Amino acid sequence: MTMPSGLPRPYDDHSGDANLADILERVLDKGVVIAGDIRINLLDIELLTIKLRLVVASVERAKEMGIDWWEQDPALSSRARQGELGRENDELRRRVAELEARTET
């Protein structure tokens, strides 16, 4: 199969055919965003709206884009979990101090 000379070949790295690993590496390196909206209307009445946003990228690339929600989620990050435990401990200490102050008076 011949390609027109002016068009770039898809996934051409000038060294031969690209395999799945090369394609995956490029996707993770560059990042891919897939967005779409689904709306279901009945007689001009909106019944359902679903907004889909999907970002596929490496962790480093996602951080460059400002996406780092997993670092603040206590279910996914031990550092976030420690921060949450620290806040709970501070709140409990404050409440204990209040209760002790009430019982002393």
Coordinates of C-alpha atoms in Angstrom, one line a residue:
M1 CA 0.0 0.0 0.0
T2 CA 1.4 3.4 -0.9
M3 CA 0.7 6.5 1.0
P4 CA 0.5 10.0 -0.6
S5 CA 3.9 11.6 -0.1
G6 CA 2.5 14.7 1.6
L7 CA 0.6 12.9 4.4
P8 CA 2.3 11.7 7.5
R9 CA 1.9 8.0 8.2
P10 CA 0.1 7.3 11.5
Y11 CA 2.4 6.3 14.4
D12 CA 5.4 6.5 12.1
D13 CA 8.6 6.7 14.1
H14 CA 10.9 6.6 11.1
S15 CA 12.3 3.2 12.2
G16 CA 9.5 0.8 11.0
D17 CA 6.2 -0.3 12.2
A18 CA 4.9 0.8 15.6
N19 CA 3.7 -1.9 18.0
L20 CA 1.2 -1.7 20.7
A21 CA 3.8 -0.8 23.4
D22 CA 5.0 2.2 21.3
I23 CA 1.4 3.4 20.9
L24 CA 0.7 3.0 24.6
E25 CA 3.9 4.9 25.4
R26 CA 2.9 7.8 23.2
V27 CA -0.6 7.9 24.6
L28 CA 0.7 8.0 28.2
D29 CA 3.4 10.5 27.3
K30 CA 1.1 13.0 25.5
G31 CA -2.2 12.2 27.2
V32 CA -5.6 11.7 25.7
V33 CA -8.8 13.4 26.6
I34 CA -12.1 11.9 25.7
A35 CA -15.2 14.0 26.4
G36 CA -18.9 13.5 25.6
D37 CA -22.3 14.4 26.8
I38 CA -25.4 12.2 26.7
R39 CA -28.8 13.9 27.0
I40 CA -32.1 12.2 27.0
N41 CA -35.1 14.4 26.3
L42 CA -38.8 13.6 26.1
L43 CA -41.0 16.3 24.5
D44 CA -38.4 19.0 25.2
I45 CA -38.1 17.9 28.9
E46 CA -34.7 17.0 29.9
L47 CA -34.8 13.6 31.7
L48 CA -31.2 12.7 32.0
T49 CA -27.8 14.3 31.3
I50 CA -24.6 12.3 31.6
K51 CA -21.3 14.2 31.1
L52 CA -18.3 11.9 30.5
R53 CA -14.7 13.1 30.9
L54 CA -11.9 10.6 30.6
V55 CA -8.2 11.5 30.7
V56 CA -5.6 8.8 29.9
A57 CA -2.0 9.8 30.7
S58 CA 1.0 8.8 32.8
V59 CA 1.2 10.0 36.4
E60 CA 3.9 12.5 35.5
R61 CA 2.0 13.9 32.6
A62 CA -1.2 14.1 34.7
K63 CA 0.7 16.1 37.4
E64 CA 2.0 18.4 34.7
M65 CA -1.6 19.0 33.7
G66 CA -2.5 19.8 37.3
I67 CA -4.4 16.5 38.0
D68 CA -3.3 15.0 41.3
W69 CA -6.6 14.1 43.1
W70 CA -5.2 10.8 44.2
E71 CA -2.7 12.5 46.4
Q72 CA -5.4 14.1 48.6
D73 CA -7.7 11.0 48.7
P74 CA -7.2 9.1 52.0
A75 CA -8.5 5.9 50.4
L76 CA -5.6 6.0 47.8
S77 CA -2.8 7.9 49.6
S78 CA -1.1 7.0 52.9
R79 CA 0.1 10.6 53.1
A80 CA -3.4 11.9 52.8
R81 CA -4.6 9.3 55.4
Q82 CA -1.9 10.5 57.9
G83 CA -3.1 14.0 57.4
E84 CA -6.7 13.0 58.0
L85 CA -5.7 11.1 61.2
G86 CA -3.7 14.2 62.3
R87 CA -6.8 16.4 61.9
E88 CA -9.0 13.9 63.7
N89 CA -6.5 13.7 66.6
D90 CA -6.4 17.5 66.8
E91 CA -10.2 17.7 66.9
L92 CA -10.4 15.0 69.6
R93 CA -7.7 16.7 71.7
R94 CA -9.6 20.0 71.4
R95 CA -12.9 18.3 72.5
V96 CA -11.2 16.5 75.4
A97 CA -9.7 19.9 76.6
E98 CA -13.2 21.4 76.4
L99 CA -14.7 18.6 78.4
E100 CA -11.9 18.8 81.0
A101 CA -12.5 22.6 81.3
R102 CA -16.2 22.0 81.9
T103 CA -15.7 19.4 84.6
E104 CA -13.2 21.6 86.4
T105 CA -15.7 24.5 86.8

